[in-house]
Short mmCIF file of C-alpha atoms and ligand atoms in Angstrom, two decimals:
data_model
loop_
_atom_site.label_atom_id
_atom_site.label_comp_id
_atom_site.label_asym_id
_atom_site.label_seq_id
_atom_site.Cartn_x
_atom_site.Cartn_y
_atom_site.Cartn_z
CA UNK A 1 -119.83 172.23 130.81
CA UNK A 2 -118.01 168.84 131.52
CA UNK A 3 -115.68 168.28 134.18
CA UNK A 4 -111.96 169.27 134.63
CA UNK A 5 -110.65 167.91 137.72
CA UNK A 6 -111.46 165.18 140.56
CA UNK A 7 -114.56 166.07 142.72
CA UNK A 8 -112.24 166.97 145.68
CA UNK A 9 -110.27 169.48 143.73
CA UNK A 10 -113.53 170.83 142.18
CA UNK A 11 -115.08 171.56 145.26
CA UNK A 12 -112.76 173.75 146.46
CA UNK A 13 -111.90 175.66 143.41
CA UNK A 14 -115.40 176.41 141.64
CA UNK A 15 -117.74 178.55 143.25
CA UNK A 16 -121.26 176.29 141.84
CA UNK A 17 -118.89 172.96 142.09
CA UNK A 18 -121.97 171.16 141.54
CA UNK A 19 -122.69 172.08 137.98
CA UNK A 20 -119.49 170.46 137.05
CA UNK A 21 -120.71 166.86 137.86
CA UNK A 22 -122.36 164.96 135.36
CA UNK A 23 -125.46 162.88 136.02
CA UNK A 24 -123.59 159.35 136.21
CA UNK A 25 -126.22 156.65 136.91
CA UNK A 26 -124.04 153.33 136.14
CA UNK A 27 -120.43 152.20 135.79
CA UNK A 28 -117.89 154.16 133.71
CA UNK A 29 -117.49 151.44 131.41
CA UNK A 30 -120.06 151.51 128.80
CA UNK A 31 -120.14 150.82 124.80
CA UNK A 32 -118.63 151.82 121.39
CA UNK A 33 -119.85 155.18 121.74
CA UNK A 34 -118.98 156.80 123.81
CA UNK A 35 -115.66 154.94 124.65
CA UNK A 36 -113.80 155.01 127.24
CA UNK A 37 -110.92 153.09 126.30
CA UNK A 38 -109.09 153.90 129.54
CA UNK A 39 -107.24 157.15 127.82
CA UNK A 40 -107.57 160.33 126.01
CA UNK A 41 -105.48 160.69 122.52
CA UNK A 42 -104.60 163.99 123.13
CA UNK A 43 -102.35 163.99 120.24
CA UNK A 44 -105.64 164.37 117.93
CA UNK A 45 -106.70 167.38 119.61
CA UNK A 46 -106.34 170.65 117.63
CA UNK A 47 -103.62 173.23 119.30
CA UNK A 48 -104.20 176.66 118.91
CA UNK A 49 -101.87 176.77 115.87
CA UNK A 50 -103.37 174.16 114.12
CA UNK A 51 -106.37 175.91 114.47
CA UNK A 52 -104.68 179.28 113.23
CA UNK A 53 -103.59 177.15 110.42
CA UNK A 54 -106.89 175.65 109.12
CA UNK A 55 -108.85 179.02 110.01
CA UNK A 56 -106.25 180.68 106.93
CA UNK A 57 -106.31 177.62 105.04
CA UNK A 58 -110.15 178.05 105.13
CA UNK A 59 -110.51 181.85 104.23
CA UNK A 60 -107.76 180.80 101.58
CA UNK A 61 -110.07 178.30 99.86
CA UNK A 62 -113.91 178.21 100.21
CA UNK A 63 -115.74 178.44 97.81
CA UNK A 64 -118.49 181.35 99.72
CA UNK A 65 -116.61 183.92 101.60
CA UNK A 66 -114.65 183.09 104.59
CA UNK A 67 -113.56 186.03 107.08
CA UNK A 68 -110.95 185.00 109.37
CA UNK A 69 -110.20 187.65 112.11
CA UNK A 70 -108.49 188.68 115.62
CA UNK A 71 -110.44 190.60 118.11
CA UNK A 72 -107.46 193.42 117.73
CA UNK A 73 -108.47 193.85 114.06
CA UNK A 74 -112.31 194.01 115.24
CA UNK A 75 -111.32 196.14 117.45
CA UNK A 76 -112.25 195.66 120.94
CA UNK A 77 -110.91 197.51 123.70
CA UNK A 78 -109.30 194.16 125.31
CA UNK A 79 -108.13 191.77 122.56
CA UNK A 80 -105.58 189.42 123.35
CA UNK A 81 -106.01 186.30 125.88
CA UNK A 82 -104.39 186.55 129.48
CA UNK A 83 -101.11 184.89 127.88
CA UNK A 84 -101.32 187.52 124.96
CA UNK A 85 -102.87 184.74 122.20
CA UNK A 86 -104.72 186.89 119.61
CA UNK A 87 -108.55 185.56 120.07
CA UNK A 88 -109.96 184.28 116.49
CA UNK A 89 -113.55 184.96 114.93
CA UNK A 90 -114.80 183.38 111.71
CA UNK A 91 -117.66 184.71 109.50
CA UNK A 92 -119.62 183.11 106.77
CA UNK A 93 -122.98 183.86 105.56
CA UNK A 94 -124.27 187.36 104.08
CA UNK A 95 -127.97 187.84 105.84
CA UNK A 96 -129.37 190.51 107.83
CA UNK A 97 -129.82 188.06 111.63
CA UNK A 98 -126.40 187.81 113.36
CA UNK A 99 -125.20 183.95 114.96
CA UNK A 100 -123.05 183.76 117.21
CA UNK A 101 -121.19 180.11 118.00
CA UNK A 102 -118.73 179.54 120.41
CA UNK A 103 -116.50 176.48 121.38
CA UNK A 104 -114.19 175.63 123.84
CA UNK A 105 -114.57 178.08 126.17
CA UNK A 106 -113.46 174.99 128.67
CA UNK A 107 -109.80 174.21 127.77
CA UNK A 108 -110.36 170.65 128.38
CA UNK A 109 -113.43 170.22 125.97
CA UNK A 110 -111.53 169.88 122.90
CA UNK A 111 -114.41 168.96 119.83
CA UNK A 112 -115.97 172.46 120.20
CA UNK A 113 -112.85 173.54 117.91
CA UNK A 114 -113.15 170.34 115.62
CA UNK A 115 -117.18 170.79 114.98
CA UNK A 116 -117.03 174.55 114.48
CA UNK A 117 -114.14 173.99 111.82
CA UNK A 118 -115.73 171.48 110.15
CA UNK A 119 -119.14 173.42 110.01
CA UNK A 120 -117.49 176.64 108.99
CA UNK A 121 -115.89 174.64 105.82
CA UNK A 122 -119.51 173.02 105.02
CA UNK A 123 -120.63 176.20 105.29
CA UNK A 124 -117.37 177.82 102.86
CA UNK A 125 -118.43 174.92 99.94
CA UNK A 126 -121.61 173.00 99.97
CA UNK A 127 -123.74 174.66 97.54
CA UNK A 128 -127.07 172.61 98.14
CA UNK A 129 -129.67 174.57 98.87
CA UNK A 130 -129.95 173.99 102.51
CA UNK A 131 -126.57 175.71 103.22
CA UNK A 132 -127.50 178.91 100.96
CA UNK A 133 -130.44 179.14 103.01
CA UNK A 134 -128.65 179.31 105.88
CA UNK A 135 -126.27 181.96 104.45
CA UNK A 136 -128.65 183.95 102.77
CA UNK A 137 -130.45 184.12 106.19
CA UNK A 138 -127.58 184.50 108.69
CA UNK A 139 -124.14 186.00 109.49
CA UNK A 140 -122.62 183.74 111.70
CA UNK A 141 -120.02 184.36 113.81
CA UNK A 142 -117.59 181.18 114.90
CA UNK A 143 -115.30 181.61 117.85
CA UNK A 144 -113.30 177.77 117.28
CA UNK A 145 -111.27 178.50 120.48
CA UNK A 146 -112.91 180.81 122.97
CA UNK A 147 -109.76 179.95 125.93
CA UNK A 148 -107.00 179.54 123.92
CA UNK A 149 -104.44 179.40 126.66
CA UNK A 150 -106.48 176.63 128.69
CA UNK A 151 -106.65 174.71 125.76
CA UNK A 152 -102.67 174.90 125.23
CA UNK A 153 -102.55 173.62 128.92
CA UNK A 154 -105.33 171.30 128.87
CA UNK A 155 -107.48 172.77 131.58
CA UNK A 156 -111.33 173.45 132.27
CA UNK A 157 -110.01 177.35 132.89
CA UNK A 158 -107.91 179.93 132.32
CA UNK A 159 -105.10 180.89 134.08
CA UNK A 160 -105.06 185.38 135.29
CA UNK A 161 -101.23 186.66 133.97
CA UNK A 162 -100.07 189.96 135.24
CA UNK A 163 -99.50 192.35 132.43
CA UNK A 164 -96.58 194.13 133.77
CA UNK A 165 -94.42 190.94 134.73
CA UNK A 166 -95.97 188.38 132.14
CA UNK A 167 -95.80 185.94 135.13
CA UNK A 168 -99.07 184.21 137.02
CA UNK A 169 -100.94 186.46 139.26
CA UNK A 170 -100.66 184.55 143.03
CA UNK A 171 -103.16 184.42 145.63
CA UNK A 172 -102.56 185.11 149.50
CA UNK A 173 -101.99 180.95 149.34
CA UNK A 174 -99.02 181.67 146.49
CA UNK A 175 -101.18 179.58 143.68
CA UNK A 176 -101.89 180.46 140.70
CA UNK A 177 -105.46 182.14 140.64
CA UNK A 178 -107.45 180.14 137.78
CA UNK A 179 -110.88 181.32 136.52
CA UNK A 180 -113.52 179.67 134.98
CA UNK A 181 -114.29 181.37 131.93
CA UNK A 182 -118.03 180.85 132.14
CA UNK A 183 -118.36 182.15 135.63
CA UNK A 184 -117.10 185.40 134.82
CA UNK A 185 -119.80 187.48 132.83
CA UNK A 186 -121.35 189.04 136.03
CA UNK A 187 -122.16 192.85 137.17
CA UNK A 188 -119.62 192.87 139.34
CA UNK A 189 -116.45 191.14 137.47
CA UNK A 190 -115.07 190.19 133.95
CA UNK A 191 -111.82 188.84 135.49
CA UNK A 192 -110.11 187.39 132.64
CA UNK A 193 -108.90 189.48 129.31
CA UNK A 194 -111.05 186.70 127.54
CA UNK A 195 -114.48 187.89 128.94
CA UNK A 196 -114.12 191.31 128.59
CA UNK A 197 -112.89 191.16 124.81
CA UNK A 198 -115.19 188.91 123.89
CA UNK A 199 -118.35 190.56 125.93
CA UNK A 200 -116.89 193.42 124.12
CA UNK A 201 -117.59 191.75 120.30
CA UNK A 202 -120.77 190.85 121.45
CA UNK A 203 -122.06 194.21 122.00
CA UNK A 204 -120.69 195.01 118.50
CA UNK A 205 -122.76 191.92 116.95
CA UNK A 206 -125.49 192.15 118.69
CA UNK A 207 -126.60 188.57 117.72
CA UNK A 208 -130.39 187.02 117.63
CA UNK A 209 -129.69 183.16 118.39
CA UNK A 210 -126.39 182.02 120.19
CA UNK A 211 -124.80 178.16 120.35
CA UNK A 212 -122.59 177.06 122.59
CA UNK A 213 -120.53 173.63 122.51
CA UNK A 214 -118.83 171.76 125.58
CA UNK A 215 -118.67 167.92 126.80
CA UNK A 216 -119.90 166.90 130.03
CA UNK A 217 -118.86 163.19 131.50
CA UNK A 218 -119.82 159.55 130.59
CA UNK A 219 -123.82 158.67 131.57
CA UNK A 220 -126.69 157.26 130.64
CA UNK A 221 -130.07 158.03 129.66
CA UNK A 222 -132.71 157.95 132.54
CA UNK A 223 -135.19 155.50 132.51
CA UNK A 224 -133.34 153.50 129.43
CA UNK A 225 -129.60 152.95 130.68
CA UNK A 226 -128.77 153.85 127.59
CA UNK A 227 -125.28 155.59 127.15
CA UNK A 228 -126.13 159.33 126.19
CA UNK A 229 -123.81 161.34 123.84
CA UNK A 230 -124.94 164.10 123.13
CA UNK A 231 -126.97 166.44 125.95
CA UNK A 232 -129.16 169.57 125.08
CA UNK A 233 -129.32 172.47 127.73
CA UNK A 234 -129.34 175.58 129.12
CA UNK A 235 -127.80 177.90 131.72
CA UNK A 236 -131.13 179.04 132.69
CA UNK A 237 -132.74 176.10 132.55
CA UNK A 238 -136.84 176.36 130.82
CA UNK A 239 -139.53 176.64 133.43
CA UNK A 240 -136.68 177.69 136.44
CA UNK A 241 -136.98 180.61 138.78
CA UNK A 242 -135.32 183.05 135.67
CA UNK A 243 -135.94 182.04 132.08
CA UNK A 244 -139.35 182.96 132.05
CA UNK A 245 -139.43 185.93 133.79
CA UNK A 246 -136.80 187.31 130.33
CA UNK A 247 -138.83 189.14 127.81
CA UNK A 248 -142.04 188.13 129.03
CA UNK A 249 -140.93 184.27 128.77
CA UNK A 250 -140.05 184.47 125.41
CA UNK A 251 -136.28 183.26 125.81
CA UNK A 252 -138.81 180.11 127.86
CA UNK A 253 -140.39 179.15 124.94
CA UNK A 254 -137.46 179.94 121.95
CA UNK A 255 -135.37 177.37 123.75
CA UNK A 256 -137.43 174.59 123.77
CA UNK A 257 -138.13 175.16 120.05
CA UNK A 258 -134.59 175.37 119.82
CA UNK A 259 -133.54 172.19 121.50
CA UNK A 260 -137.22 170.41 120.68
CA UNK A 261 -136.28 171.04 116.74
CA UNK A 262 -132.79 169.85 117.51
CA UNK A 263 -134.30 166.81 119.12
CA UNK A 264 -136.57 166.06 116.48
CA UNK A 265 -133.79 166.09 113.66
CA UNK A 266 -130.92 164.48 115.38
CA UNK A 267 -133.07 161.47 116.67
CA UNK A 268 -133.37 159.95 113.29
CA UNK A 269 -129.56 159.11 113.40
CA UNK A 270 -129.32 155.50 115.22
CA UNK A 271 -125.82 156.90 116.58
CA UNK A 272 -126.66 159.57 118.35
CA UNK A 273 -128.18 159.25 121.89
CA UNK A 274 -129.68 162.56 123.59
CA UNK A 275 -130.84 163.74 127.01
CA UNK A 276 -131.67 166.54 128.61
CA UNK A 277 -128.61 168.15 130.44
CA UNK A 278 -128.57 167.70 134.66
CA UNK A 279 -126.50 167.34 137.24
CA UNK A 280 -126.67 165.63 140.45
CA UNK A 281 -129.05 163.46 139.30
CA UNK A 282 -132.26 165.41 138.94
CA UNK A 283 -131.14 168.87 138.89
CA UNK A 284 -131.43 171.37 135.88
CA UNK A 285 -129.34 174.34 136.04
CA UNK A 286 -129.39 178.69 136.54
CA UNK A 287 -126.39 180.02 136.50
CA UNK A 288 -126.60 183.51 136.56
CA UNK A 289 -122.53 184.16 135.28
CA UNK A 290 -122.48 181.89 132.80
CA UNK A 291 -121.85 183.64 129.55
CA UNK A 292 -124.85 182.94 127.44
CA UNK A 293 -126.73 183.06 130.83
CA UNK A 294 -125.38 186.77 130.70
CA UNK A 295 -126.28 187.20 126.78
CA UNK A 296 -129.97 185.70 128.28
CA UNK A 297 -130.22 188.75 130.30
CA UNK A 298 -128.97 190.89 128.88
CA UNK A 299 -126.45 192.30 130.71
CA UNK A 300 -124.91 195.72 130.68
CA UNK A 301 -120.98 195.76 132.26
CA UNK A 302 -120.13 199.48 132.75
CA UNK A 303 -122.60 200.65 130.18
CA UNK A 304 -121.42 198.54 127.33
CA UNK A 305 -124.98 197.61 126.29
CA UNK A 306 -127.01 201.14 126.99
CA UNK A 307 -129.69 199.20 124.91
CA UNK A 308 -129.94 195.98 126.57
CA UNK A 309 -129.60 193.84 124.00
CA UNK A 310 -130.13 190.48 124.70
CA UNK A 311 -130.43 186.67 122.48
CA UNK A 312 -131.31 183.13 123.36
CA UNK A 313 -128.84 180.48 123.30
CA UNK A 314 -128.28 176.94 123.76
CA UNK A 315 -125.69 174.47 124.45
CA UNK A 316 -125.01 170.84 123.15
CA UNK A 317 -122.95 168.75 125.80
CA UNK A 318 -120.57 166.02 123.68
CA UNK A 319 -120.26 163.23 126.22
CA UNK A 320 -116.98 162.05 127.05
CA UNK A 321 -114.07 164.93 128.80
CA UNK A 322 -109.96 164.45 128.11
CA UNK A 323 -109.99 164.29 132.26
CA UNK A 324 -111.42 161.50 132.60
CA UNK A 325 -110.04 159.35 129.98
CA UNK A 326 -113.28 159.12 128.18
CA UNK A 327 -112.64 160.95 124.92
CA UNK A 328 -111.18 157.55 123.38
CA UNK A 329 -110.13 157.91 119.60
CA UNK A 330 -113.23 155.85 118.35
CA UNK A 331 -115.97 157.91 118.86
CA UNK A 332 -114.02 161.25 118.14
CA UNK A 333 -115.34 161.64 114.67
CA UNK A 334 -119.10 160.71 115.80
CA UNK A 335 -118.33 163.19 118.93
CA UNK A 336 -117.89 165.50 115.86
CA UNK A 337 -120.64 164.36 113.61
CA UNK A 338 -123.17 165.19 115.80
CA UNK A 339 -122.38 168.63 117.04
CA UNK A 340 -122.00 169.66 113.27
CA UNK A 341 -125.45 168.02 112.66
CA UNK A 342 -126.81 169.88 115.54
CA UNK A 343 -125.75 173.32 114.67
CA UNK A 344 -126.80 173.11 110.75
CA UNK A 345 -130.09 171.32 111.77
CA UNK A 346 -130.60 174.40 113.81
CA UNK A 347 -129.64 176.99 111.81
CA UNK A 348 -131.53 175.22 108.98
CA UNK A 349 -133.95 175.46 111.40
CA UNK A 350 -133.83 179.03 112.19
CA UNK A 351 -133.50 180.03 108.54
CA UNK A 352 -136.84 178.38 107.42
CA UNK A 353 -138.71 179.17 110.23
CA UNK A 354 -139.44 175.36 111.59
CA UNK A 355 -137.92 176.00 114.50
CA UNK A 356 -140.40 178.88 115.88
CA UNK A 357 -143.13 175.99 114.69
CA UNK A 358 -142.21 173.28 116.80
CA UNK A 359 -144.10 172.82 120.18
CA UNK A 360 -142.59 174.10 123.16
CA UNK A 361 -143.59 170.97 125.32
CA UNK A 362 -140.95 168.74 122.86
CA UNK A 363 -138.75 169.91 125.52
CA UNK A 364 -140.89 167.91 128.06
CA UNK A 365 -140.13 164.97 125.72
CA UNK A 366 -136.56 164.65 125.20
CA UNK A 367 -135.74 162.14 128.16
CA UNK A 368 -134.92 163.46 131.66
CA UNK A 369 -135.26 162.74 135.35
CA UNK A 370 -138.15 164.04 136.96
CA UNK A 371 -136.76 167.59 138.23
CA UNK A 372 -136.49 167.75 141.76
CA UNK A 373 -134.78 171.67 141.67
CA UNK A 374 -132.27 174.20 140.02
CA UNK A 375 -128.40 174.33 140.53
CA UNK A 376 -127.68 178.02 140.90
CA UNK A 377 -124.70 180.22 141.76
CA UNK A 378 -126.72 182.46 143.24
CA UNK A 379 -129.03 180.82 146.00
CA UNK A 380 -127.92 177.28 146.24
CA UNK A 381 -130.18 174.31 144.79
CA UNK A 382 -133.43 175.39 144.44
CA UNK A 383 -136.68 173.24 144.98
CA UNK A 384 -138.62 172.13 141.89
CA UNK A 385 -141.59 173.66 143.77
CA UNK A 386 -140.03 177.29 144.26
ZN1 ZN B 1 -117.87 173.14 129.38
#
């Protein structure tokens, strides 16, 4: 979920400001990986063209079929970002279960783009077994660059145009109103073009497992000091006043497989560092609008999903945010590495069935402060002990 402004400015623009800060238990200054460096080489990140660009160039080229559409050619009602960008899907894979992956869906959380591309053209070539497994099993469904016009301007959100003029809608205060994209799949509001075209797709897909990629800031492991980079979570966090009331708990237990499985695989690379995602130093999260929270539960906006269809989902958090300076140019191809190695070890996972084997109380063991309550945007923090 990461972080896109200072604390101040945070606080008085997001509704749950709390979720935005990362658990930061030492100095900013820390090792190779993450660096810091002092600055962000922004001039590596992907623009929406260049993303365009490699998205043809794969479809072009692989090996196994790559499908490269735009919402409007899916055809969903809404289908073009509030600055009229056409919104990009990928597909690979030919089985029966439906994936769906999203990145950037925060502006400012640029390696979303970079791991799905370079896991859609694994996925377009290698012909090892492991990858036909996973595309005999799955159609996956890779959204590179969920907020295409906050990652043009480098921001956490996105930015609500008014169709008629093609100029900023203004609040009473004369700014420009700016909405978190993951705050806006509730009952009550989609406000952006982006959540209603791509809540729309999702009702067409109708996927079984969901992944979702952001960063989060700099911080280190509890109990270890190590520097984390790479944090596994959820919007509704496992064992929290709503995951286990979903399909009997079932979305309780899938997760922790999930992330346990994820844990398992990943920890046998000496680069990669993992924690459990918090904030505020002991705090999991529910947040009830966050889009795969909404996918979770299944929501049904207007009557879009008469059947209630819901999936389970998880997010990786790549440590290190453009905003802070922190996404330095040495670690951006480990930053990479180990989101791609997180998605295929799951989907591996999923294909072969090892995930649904693992023991649900792995989650217990992939390092964490003791939980002392829940972050919601619904009711506050909640105790531990609700
Ligand atoms: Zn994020």
């Amino acid at each position: 979920m990461g972080k896109a402004l200072p604390r101040h400015a945070r606080f008085a623009l997001l509704s749950a400001a709390v979720l935005a800060a990362p658990l930061l238990t030492g100095p900013a200054a820390v090792a190779n990986f993450p660096s810091t460096e002092g600055n962000t080489s922004t001039a590596s990140i992907l623009t929406y063209d260049d993303t365009i660009t490699e998205l043809t160039k794969l479809e072009r080229t692989s090996r196994y079929p790559v499908d490269v559409f735009t919402l409007e050619e899916a055809g969903t009602t809404v289908n073009k970002s509030e600055q009229g960008r056409d919104l990009y899907v990928a597909t690979v894979g030919s089985g029966p279960e439906e994936i769906w992956i999203q990145g950037r869906i925060h502006g400012n959380e640029p390696y979303g783009t970079e791991s799905i591309l370079t896991l859609l053209k694994d996925l377009g070539t290698n012909g090892s077994a492991e990858y036909q497994a996973i595309r005999d099993a799955f159609t996956i469904h890779f959204i590179p660059m969920y907020n295409p016009d906050g990652s043009e301007m480098n921001i956490r959100q996105t930015v609500l145009y008014d169709d008629a003029t093609g100029e900023p809608l203004l609040n009473s205060a004369g700014q420009q109103q700016r909405i978190d994209l993951n705050r806006d799949w509730t009952a009550d509001r989609f406000a952006a073009d982006e959540s209603l075209a791509f809540y729309e797709y999702w009702t067409m897909v109708q996927p079984e497992y969901g992944i979702d990629i952001h960063h989060q800031g700099l911080k280190q492991q509890y109990g270890t000091g190590d520097d984390v980079t790479l944090s596994l979570g959820i919007s509704l966090a496992p064992g929290g006043p709503t995951l286990p009331t979903i399909k009997d708990g079932a979305y309780d237990v899938l997760t922790r497989q999930m992330h346990g499985y994820v844990f398992q695989e990943l920890s046998q690379y000496g680069y990669i560092t993992m924690d459990r995602y918090q904030v505020g130093n002991s705090l999991e999260i529910d947040i009830k609008g966050g889009v795969v929270s909404a996918m979770m539960l299944g929501l049904n906006y207007q009557g879009m999903n008469p059947t209630g269809h819901s999936n389970p989902v998880v997010f990786f958090e790549t440590s290190g945010n453009t905003s802070d300076g922190s996404l330095g140019q040495k670690a951006r191809g480990k930053s990479i590495q180990q989101n791609v190695l997180a998605m295929k070890s799951l989907l591996s996972g999923l294909a072969t069935g090892e995930v649904q084997q693992v023991d649900p109380e792995t989650w217990d063991a992939i390092p964490h402060a003791p939980v002392t309550g829940y972050s919601t945007d619904y009711a506050g923090t909640i105790p531990a002990s609700f």
